[in-house]
Short mmCIF file of C-alpha atoms and ligand atoms in Angstrom, two decimals:
data_model
loop_
_atom_site.label_atom_id
_atom_site.label_comp_id
_atom_site.label_asym_id
_atom_site.label_seq_id
_atom_site.Cartn_x
_atom_site.Cartn_y
_atom_site.Cartn_z
CA UNK A 208 -57.18 63.57 -45.31
CA UNK A 209 -57.00 62.28 -42.13
CA UNK A 210 -57.41 58.31 -42.15
CA UNK A 211 -60.47 58.50 -39.94
CA UNK A 212 -63.03 60.49 -39.60
CA UNK A 213 -66.73 60.75 -38.05
CA UNK A 214 -69.45 63.22 -39.36
CA UNK A 215 -73.09 63.15 -37.34
CA UNK A 216 -75.84 63.99 -39.71
CA UNK A 217 -78.46 63.91 -37.44
CA UNK A 218 -79.73 63.29 -33.58
CA UNK A 219 -82.94 62.36 -32.40
CA UNK A 220 -84.67 65.18 -30.30
CA UNK A 221 -85.94 62.83 -27.61
CA UNK A 222 -83.36 60.00 -27.22
CA UNK A 223 -79.81 59.62 -27.65
CA UNK A 224 -79.84 58.23 -31.03
CA UNK A 225 -77.84 59.74 -33.58
CA UNK A 226 -76.73 58.77 -37.30
CA UNK A 227 -73.60 59.53 -39.25
CA UNK A 228 -70.53 58.54 -41.46
CA UNK A 229 -67.26 56.91 -40.26
CA UNK A 230 -64.60 57.29 -42.95
CA UNK A 231 -61.93 54.72 -43.08
CA UNK A 232 -58.96 53.96 -45.46
CA UNK A 233 -60.92 50.87 -46.55
CA UNK A 234 -64.54 52.96 -47.40
CA UNK A 235 -67.04 54.70 -45.34
CA UNK A 236 -69.49 53.31 -42.87
CA UNK A 237 -73.00 54.75 -41.89
CA UNK A 238 -73.92 54.52 -38.36
CA UNK A 239 -75.93 53.13 -36.62
CA UNK A 240 -73.97 50.20 -37.89
CA UNK A 241 -74.37 46.21 -37.28
CA UNK A 242 -71.06 44.67 -37.83
CA UNK A 243 -70.77 40.95 -38.95
CA UNK A 244 -68.31 38.87 -36.94
CA UNK A 245 -65.47 37.23 -38.49
CA UNK A 246 -63.82 35.14 -35.61
CA UNK A 247 -61.30 33.28 -37.86
CA UNK A 248 -61.06 36.09 -40.57
CA UNK A 249 -64.13 34.35 -42.21
CA UNK A 250 -67.54 35.34 -41.21
CA UNK A 251 -69.05 31.57 -41.24
CA UNK A 252 -70.34 30.12 -44.40
CA UNK A 253 -70.29 33.38 -46.33
CA UNK A 254 -67.74 34.83 -48.71
CA UNK A 255 -66.72 38.52 -48.86
CA UNK A 256 -69.01 38.95 -52.39
CA UNK A 257 -71.90 37.70 -50.18
CA UNK A 258 -71.07 40.13 -47.29
CA UNK A 259 -71.11 42.79 -49.73
CA UNK A 260 -74.19 41.72 -51.40
CA UNK A 261 -76.47 41.88 -47.98
CA UNK A 262 -75.01 45.09 -47.53
CA UNK A 263 -72.05 44.51 -44.75
CA UNK A 264 -69.96 47.78 -44.58
CA UNK A 265 -67.44 46.65 -41.78
CA UNK A 266 -66.60 43.26 -40.31
CA UNK A 267 -65.15 42.38 -37.18
CA UNK A 268 -62.31 39.90 -36.60
CA UNK A 269 -60.83 38.27 -33.20
CA UNK A 270 -57.15 39.05 -32.45
CA UNK A 271 -57.14 36.24 -29.65
CA UNK A 272 -58.16 33.37 -32.02
CA UNK A 273 -56.06 34.76 -35.17
CA UNK A 274 -52.73 35.24 -33.15
CA UNK A 275 -52.96 31.52 -32.04
CA UNK A 276 -53.93 30.32 -35.55
CA UNK A 277 -52.50 30.99 -38.05
CA UNK A 278 -50.57 33.97 -36.18
CA UNK A 279 -50.37 37.46 -37.02
CA UNK A 280 -47.16 37.38 -38.50
CA UNK A 281 -48.61 34.87 -41.15
CA UNK A 282 -51.25 37.27 -41.76
CA UNK A 283 -48.81 40.23 -42.20
CA UNK A 284 -46.73 38.09 -44.84
CA UNK A 285 -50.02 38.08 -46.56
CA UNK A 286 -50.49 41.76 -46.78
CA UNK A 287 -52.70 41.78 -43.59
CA UNK A 288 -55.91 40.30 -43.31
CA UNK A 289 -57.66 42.57 -46.12
CA UNK A 290 -55.65 40.77 -48.57
CA UNK A 291 -55.31 37.36 -46.72
CA UNK A 292 -59.23 36.99 -46.39
CA UNK A 293 -60.37 39.06 -49.69
CA UNK A 294 -62.42 41.79 -47.91
CA UNK A 295 -61.36 45.09 -49.30
CA UNK A 296 -63.70 47.05 -46.81
CA UNK A 297 -63.18 48.18 -43.27
CA UNK A 298 -62.28 45.79 -40.56
CA UNK A 299 -62.44 46.09 -36.87
CA UNK A 300 -60.23 43.90 -34.63
CA UNK A 301 -60.88 43.48 -30.80
CA UNK A 302 -58.04 43.07 -28.40
CA UNK A 303 -58.38 39.53 -27.35
CA UNK A 304 -58.72 40.42 -23.73
CA UNK A 305 -62.31 39.25 -23.88
CA UNK A 306 -61.29 35.55 -25.27
CA UNK A 307 -58.23 35.36 -22.70
CA UNK A 308 -60.68 35.61 -19.91
CA UNK A 309 -63.46 33.55 -21.68
CA UNK A 310 -61.39 30.78 -23.69
CA UNK A 311 -57.77 30.98 -22.52
CA UNK A 312 -56.64 28.86 -19.34
CA UNK A 313 -54.21 29.45 -16.68
CA UNK A 314 -54.50 33.07 -16.59
CA UNK A 315 -51.83 35.30 -14.68
CA UNK A 316 -52.40 38.36 -14.48
CA UNK A 317 -49.73 41.14 -13.53
CA UNK A 318 -49.19 44.59 -13.80
CA UNK A 319 -47.55 44.16 -17.06
CA UNK A 320 -50.02 42.06 -18.94
CA UNK A 321 -51.66 38.50 -18.69
CA UNK A 322 -50.44 35.15 -19.35
CA UNK A 323 -52.65 32.21 -20.74
CA UNK A 324 -52.43 28.98 -22.10
CA UNK A 325 -53.80 28.47 -25.85
CA UNK A 326 -57.47 26.87 -25.69
CA UNK A 327 -56.25 25.29 -28.65
CA UNK A 328 -52.67 23.40 -27.86
CA UNK A 329 -51.88 24.53 -24.18
CA UNK A 330 -48.93 26.71 -25.50
CA UNK A 331 -48.01 29.79 -23.16
CA UNK A 332 -48.79 33.40 -24.39
CA UNK A 333 -48.05 36.47 -23.07
CA UNK A 334 -50.15 39.61 -24.05
CA UNK A 335 -49.07 42.98 -22.87
CA UNK A 336 -50.81 46.36 -24.17
CA UNK A 337 -47.50 47.08 -26.24
CA UNK A 338 -47.70 43.44 -27.61
CA UNK A 339 -51.44 43.57 -28.69
CA UNK A 340 -50.57 46.80 -30.60
CA UNK A 341 -47.97 44.89 -32.36
CA UNK A 342 -49.98 42.38 -33.08
CA UNK A 343 -53.22 44.59 -34.42
CA UNK A 344 -50.62 46.39 -36.80
CA UNK A 345 -49.61 42.93 -38.50
CA UNK A 346 -53.50 42.14 -38.85
CA UNK A 347 -53.56 45.56 -40.49
CA UNK A 348 -57.48 46.37 -39.20
CA UNK A 349 -58.85 49.93 -40.01
CA UNK A 350 -59.72 49.62 -36.32
CA UNK A 351 -58.26 48.48 -33.44
CA UNK A 352 -59.14 48.01 -29.69
CA UNK A 353 -56.24 47.73 -26.64
CA UNK A 354 -55.98 45.34 -24.31
CA UNK A 355 -58.77 45.21 -21.35
CA UNK A 356 -59.69 43.27 -18.60
CA UNK A 357 -63.38 42.19 -18.30
CA UNK A 358 -64.64 41.44 -15.13
CA UNK A 359 -67.05 38.41 -15.15
CA UNK A 360 -70.30 38.19 -14.04
CA UNK A 361 -71.28 37.66 -11.35
CA UNK A 362 -68.37 39.65 -9.97
CA UNK A 363 -67.44 41.25 -6.66
CA UNK A 364 -67.13 45.22 -6.53
CA UNK A 365 -63.54 44.93 -5.56
CA UNK A 366 -63.09 42.56 -8.85
CA UNK A 367 -64.72 45.15 -10.53
CA UNK A 368 -62.64 48.34 -9.19
CA UNK A 369 -59.29 46.37 -9.84
CA UNK A 370 -60.28 45.21 -13.23
CA UNK A 371 -60.93 48.41 -14.34
CA UNK A 372 -58.07 50.37 -12.37
CA UNK A 373 -55.65 48.06 -14.13
CA UNK A 374 -57.35 48.67 -17.54
CA UNK A 375 -57.09 52.33 -17.75
CA UNK A 376 -53.22 52.26 -17.54
CA UNK A 377 -52.90 49.30 -19.97
CA UNK A 378 -54.98 52.11 -22.70
CA UNK A 379 -52.66 54.88 -21.97
CA UNK A 380 -49.81 52.32 -22.77
CA UNK A 381 -51.49 51.12 -25.61
CA UNK A 382 -51.88 54.83 -27.01
CA UNK A 383 -48.06 55.40 -26.81
CA UNK A 384 -47.40 52.00 -28.07
CA UNK A 385 -49.50 52.44 -31.15
CA UNK A 386 -47.09 55.85 -32.07
CA UNK A 387 -44.61 53.15 -33.06
CA UNK A 388 -46.76 51.42 -35.92
CA UNK A 389 -49.16 52.06 -38.57
CA UNK A 390 -50.65 55.83 -38.56
CA UNK A 391 -53.40 54.62 -40.85
CA UNK A 392 -54.88 52.70 -37.84
CA UNK A 393 -57.16 53.90 -35.47
CA UNK A 394 -57.02 53.22 -31.98
CA UNK A 395 -60.63 53.03 -29.97
CA UNK A 396 -60.88 53.08 -25.90
CA UNK A 397 -62.52 50.89 -23.91
CA UNK A 398 -64.78 52.02 -21.00
CA UNK A 399 -65.23 49.31 -18.27
CA UNK A 400 -66.57 49.33 -14.81
CA UNK A 401 -68.90 46.16 -14.72
CA UNK A 402 -72.09 46.76 -13.36
CA UNK A 403 -71.33 49.58 -10.80
CA UNK A 404 -72.78 52.89 -12.04
CA UNK A 405 -69.91 54.76 -10.32
CA UNK A 406 -67.30 52.72 -11.86
CA UNK A 407 -68.78 53.09 -14.97
CA UNK A 408 -69.04 56.62 -15.00
CA UNK A 409 -65.72 56.97 -14.06
CA UNK A 410 -64.42 54.69 -16.74
CA UNK A 411 -66.28 56.65 -19.46
CA UNK A 412 -64.95 60.03 -18.16
CA UNK A 413 -61.26 59.01 -17.70
CA UNK A 414 -61.30 57.13 -21.25
CA UNK A 415 -63.39 59.62 -23.19
CA UNK A 416 -60.83 62.08 -22.27
CA UNK A 417 -57.76 60.51 -23.47
CA UNK A 418 -57.24 60.79 -27.29
CA UNK A 419 -58.70 57.83 -28.52
CA UNK A 420 -60.76 58.45 -31.72
CA UNK A 421 -63.75 56.32 -30.62
CA UNK A 422 -64.66 54.41 -27.49
CA UNK A 423 -66.04 50.88 -27.06
CA UNK A 424 -68.19 49.77 -24.50
CA UNK A 425 -66.74 46.55 -22.72
CA UNK A 426 -67.91 44.05 -20.36
CA UNK A 427 -71.51 44.02 -21.15
CA UNK A 428 -73.47 41.19 -22.24
CA UNK A 429 -71.85 38.58 -20.15
CA UNK A 430 -74.62 36.73 -18.89
CA UNK A 431 -76.40 39.72 -16.92
CA UNK A 432 -80.02 40.53 -17.55
CA UNK A 433 -80.76 42.98 -20.37
CA UNK A 434 -82.33 45.39 -17.89
CA UNK A 435 -78.60 46.19 -16.14
CA UNK A 436 -77.04 46.06 -19.57
CA UNK A 437 -79.15 49.41 -20.42
CA UNK A 438 -79.03 50.94 -17.15
CA UNK A 439 -75.12 51.16 -17.32
CA UNK A 440 -75.59 52.59 -20.87
CA UNK A 441 -77.50 55.25 -19.12
CA UNK A 442 -74.75 55.91 -16.84
CA UNK A 443 -71.91 55.59 -19.62
CA UNK A 444 -73.35 57.70 -22.79
CA UNK A 445 -73.91 61.07 -21.07
CA UNK A 446 -70.26 60.76 -19.77
CA UNK A 447 -68.82 60.25 -23.33
CA UNK A 448 -67.38 62.84 -25.84
CA UNK A 449 -70.35 63.78 -28.27
CA UNK A 450 -68.51 63.82 -31.65
CA UNK A 451 -66.49 60.26 -31.19
CA UNK A 452 -68.10 57.01 -32.31
CA UNK A 453 -69.26 54.57 -29.85
CA UNK A 454 -69.27 50.96 -30.17
CA UNK A 455 -71.11 48.38 -28.19
CA UNK A 456 -68.90 45.66 -27.82
CA UNK A 457 -70.40 41.99 -28.29
CA UNK A 458 -73.99 43.08 -28.54
CA UNK A 459 -76.33 42.57 -31.52
CA UNK A 460 -79.46 41.11 -31.40
CA UNK A 461 -82.00 42.73 -33.39
CA UNK A 462 -84.10 44.06 -30.21
CA UNK A 463 -80.64 45.03 -28.58
CA UNK A 464 -79.79 46.90 -31.74
CA UNK A 465 -82.68 49.00 -31.90
CA UNK A 466 -82.75 49.67 -28.24
CA UNK A 467 -78.99 50.42 -28.07
CA UNK A 468 -79.09 53.19 -31.01
CA UNK A 469 -81.57 55.10 -28.80
CA UNK A 470 -79.27 54.93 -25.71
CA UNK A 471 -76.30 56.45 -27.89
CA UNK A 472 -74.46 53.74 -29.66
CA UNK A 473 -73.46 53.79 -33.17
CA UNK A 474 -71.90 50.30 -33.58
CA UNK A 475 -72.39 46.73 -32.69
CA UNK A 476 -71.13 43.27 -33.28
CA UNK A 477 -72.26 39.90 -32.36
CA UNK A 478 -72.06 36.43 -33.54
CA UNK A 479 -75.59 35.96 -32.43
CA UNK A 480 -77.32 36.63 -36.00
CA UNK A 481 -75.02 34.37 -37.48
CA UNK A 482 -74.74 31.68 -34.92
CA UNK A 483 -78.47 31.56 -34.65
CA UNK A 484 -79.03 31.06 -38.34
CA UNK A 485 -76.72 27.94 -38.56
CA UNK A 486 -78.76 26.36 -35.81
CA UNK A 487 -82.23 27.45 -37.52
CA UNK A 488 -82.98 30.65 -35.76
CA UNK A 489 -84.20 32.91 -38.73
CA UNK A 490 -85.28 36.55 -38.21
CA UNK A 491 -88.78 38.32 -39.05
CA UNK A 492 -90.18 41.35 -38.46
CA UNK A 493 -92.25 39.47 -36.03
CA UNK A 494 -89.35 37.72 -33.88
CA UNK A 495 -87.32 34.94 -34.65
CA UNK A 496 -88.74 31.88 -35.96
CA UNK A 497 -87.04 28.27 -36.09
CA UNK A 498 -87.16 26.84 -39.85
CA UNK A 499 -86.55 23.27 -38.23
CA UNK A 500 -90.08 23.44 -36.83
CA UNK A 501 -92.60 21.09 -38.63
CA UNK A 502 -94.75 23.89 -39.60
CA UNK A 503 -92.24 25.09 -42.49
CA UNK A 504 -92.17 21.81 -44.19
CA UNK A 505 -94.82 22.86 -46.60
CA UNK A 506 -94.54 26.80 -46.94
CA UNK A 507 -94.08 27.55 -50.53
CA UNK A 508 -93.53 31.14 -49.91
CA UNK A 509 -90.02 32.85 -48.55
CA UNK A 510 -89.28 32.77 -45.31
CA UNK A 511 -90.43 36.27 -44.89
CA UNK A 512 -92.45 37.77 -47.25
CA UNK A 513 -91.15 41.22 -48.82
CA UNK A 514 -87.34 40.15 -47.55
CA UNK A 515 -84.90 41.30 -50.08
CA UNK A 516 -82.23 38.85 -49.57
CA UNK A 517 -80.52 36.36 -51.84
CA UNK A 518 -82.45 33.54 -49.98
CA UNK A 519 -85.70 34.90 -49.99
CA UNK A 520 -85.63 35.92 -53.53
CA UNK A 521 -84.84 32.26 -54.91
CA UNK A 522 -85.83 29.81 -52.48
CA UNK A 523 -88.86 28.62 -50.12
CA UNK A 524 -89.18 28.25 -46.57
CA UNK A 525 -90.15 24.51 -47.15
CA UNK A 526 -86.77 24.27 -49.37
CA UNK A 527 -84.65 25.99 -46.35
CA UNK A 528 -86.43 23.86 -43.97
CA UNK A 529 -85.35 20.43 -46.05
CA UNK A 530 -82.08 22.05 -46.26
CA UNK A 531 -81.26 22.31 -42.52
CA UNK A 532 -83.19 18.68 -41.79
CA UNK A 533 -81.01 17.34 -44.15
CA UNK A 534 -77.83 18.72 -42.74
CA UNK A 535 -76.77 20.18 -46.14
CA UNK A 536 -74.10 22.41 -46.08
CA UNK A 537 -75.82 25.11 -48.35
CA UNK A 538 -78.40 25.60 -45.62
CA UNK A 539 -75.93 27.51 -43.38
CA UNK A 540 -75.30 29.71 -46.07
CA UNK A 541 -78.77 30.55 -46.84
CA UNK A 542 -79.98 30.84 -43.09
CA UNK A 543 -76.54 33.10 -42.58
CA UNK A 544 -77.08 35.30 -45.80
CA UNK A 545 -81.23 36.24 -44.55
CA UNK A 546 -79.81 36.69 -40.97
CA UNK A 547 -77.09 39.40 -41.83
CA UNK A 548 -79.62 40.87 -44.51
CA UNK A 549 -81.89 41.43 -41.85
CA UNK A 550 -79.87 43.08 -39.50
CA UNK A 551 -78.49 45.54 -42.04
CA UNK A 552 -82.32 46.07 -43.50
CA UNK A 553 -82.83 47.20 -39.91
CA UNK A 554 -79.63 49.46 -39.81
CA UNK A 555 -80.98 51.17 -42.78
CA UNK A 556 -84.47 51.70 -41.10
CA UNK A 557 -83.07 52.65 -38.07
CA UNK A 558 -80.94 55.42 -39.90
CA UNK A 559 -84.02 56.54 -41.86
CA UNK A 560 -85.58 56.95 -38.83
CA UNK A 561 -83.22 58.91 -37.08
CA UNK A 562 -83.17 61.45 -39.81
CA UNK A 563 -86.59 61.72 -40.09
CA UNK A 564 -86.81 62.29 -36.44
CA UNK A 565 -89.21 59.28 -35.72
CA UNK A 566 -86.93 57.04 -34.15
CA UNK A 567 -88.99 56.62 -30.83
CA UNK A 568 -92.04 55.70 -32.75
CA UNK A 569 -90.00 53.50 -34.90
CA UNK A 570 -88.47 51.49 -31.85
CA UNK A 571 -91.75 51.21 -30.08
CA UNK A 572 -93.57 49.80 -33.36
CA UNK A 573 -90.23 47.69 -33.36
CA UNK A 574 -90.48 46.09 -29.65
CA UNK A 575 -94.28 45.84 -29.99
CA UNK A 576 -94.33 43.41 -32.89
CA UNK A 577 -90.74 41.75 -32.75
CA UNK A 578 -91.37 38.83 -29.92
CA UNK A 579 -87.41 38.25 -28.79
CA UNK A 580 -86.09 35.00 -27.18
CA UNK A 581 -86.71 34.71 -23.68
CA UNK A 582 -84.23 35.11 -21.09
CA UNK A 583 -84.72 31.37 -20.31
CA UNK A 584 -84.34 30.23 -24.14
CA UNK A 585 -80.88 32.28 -24.29
CA UNK A 586 -79.57 30.80 -21.05
CA UNK A 587 -80.25 27.23 -22.46
CA UNK A 588 -78.63 28.43 -25.90
CA UNK A 589 -75.80 30.00 -24.02
CA UNK A 590 -75.16 26.59 -21.99
CA UNK A 591 -75.37 24.49 -25.06
CA UNK A 592 -72.75 26.66 -26.88
CA UNK A 593 -70.13 26.93 -23.95
CA UNK A 594 -70.25 22.83 -23.92
CA UNK A 595 -69.58 23.05 -27.61
CA UNK A 596 -66.87 24.95 -27.03
CA UNK A 597 -65.40 22.71 -24.14
CA UNK A 598 -65.66 19.61 -26.49
CA UNK A 599 -63.68 21.73 -29.14
CA UNK A 600 -60.71 22.50 -26.97
ZN1 ZN B 989 -84.58 36.79 -46.39
#
């Protein structure tokens, strides 16, 4: 049996939503799926058993962070990421490209690759498409991504074109380099093109026909208004082959998950659900609440009535509120469990709706009651996180 297959089980008649099954060497994934992010080979504050408990089917880990610390060859000496972190389900590793552009200092780009200074200790590193395949082979994830260049936002049309035109040959080099490594790993291609419809279509067509087994859409959710992100997908999806799974890189708030599925995306990953949880932002069917707010002090019921997560089954919202206010570590764990479970329950609901051919009604009903964080709140949050990250490095 091939190490990787994707079977579509149902397609919505009115949108591009579909539901299917991905087979990997470490288990199956039902799509559409949300993938919790374990940047440093750990989904912050929860154990692999807890991840299983909330229904996680695949997690993502970051190549950039792991190559710098503890190093991919060290992870290889522990038998790869699965045994190093004690997660036996599917794992996807990104290419490190995005973090090189957002975290690494002193980047020097040439045709061969990119040289940057580590944000941890200032040491110099060079990534080439070939080197990234080697690192990802050492990490041993089921699904791996090639080195790409993510144009920043705002951007110039010339920068967007050159980022895309550099990325495409790098992807072909990655395909060739991967042949020398582990056949059980599956390489996805990455579609770039910034916010230029023509470039997006061109990139989707070019990468779509290469022998990748799946496609990740990169360069979105980098600070642009959401309407622009959705607009880009409307250009990309029709150009992609139907039978390959599609991964929307770095996107995964509840409302984005629901909307993105309708635009033909199958896989989503984002630090947002776990990150906002640690800061008190918890998801409910009516939108995000801040468990820190005084209103929860006396609430004896769960965070959300009817939630089947471990936290809501055993603890009152008043207690969870107290843990956060008292800065107890247990808070992060309970808050994270609730938010990941919310995302994975949403995945189950999306799949059921697509199978029943009721996705458009499900989406409209969800968006009518779920109040997302405003653009302004998101911007403030981004600034806060950015400055916290600068202090760390
Ligand atoms: Zn819950």
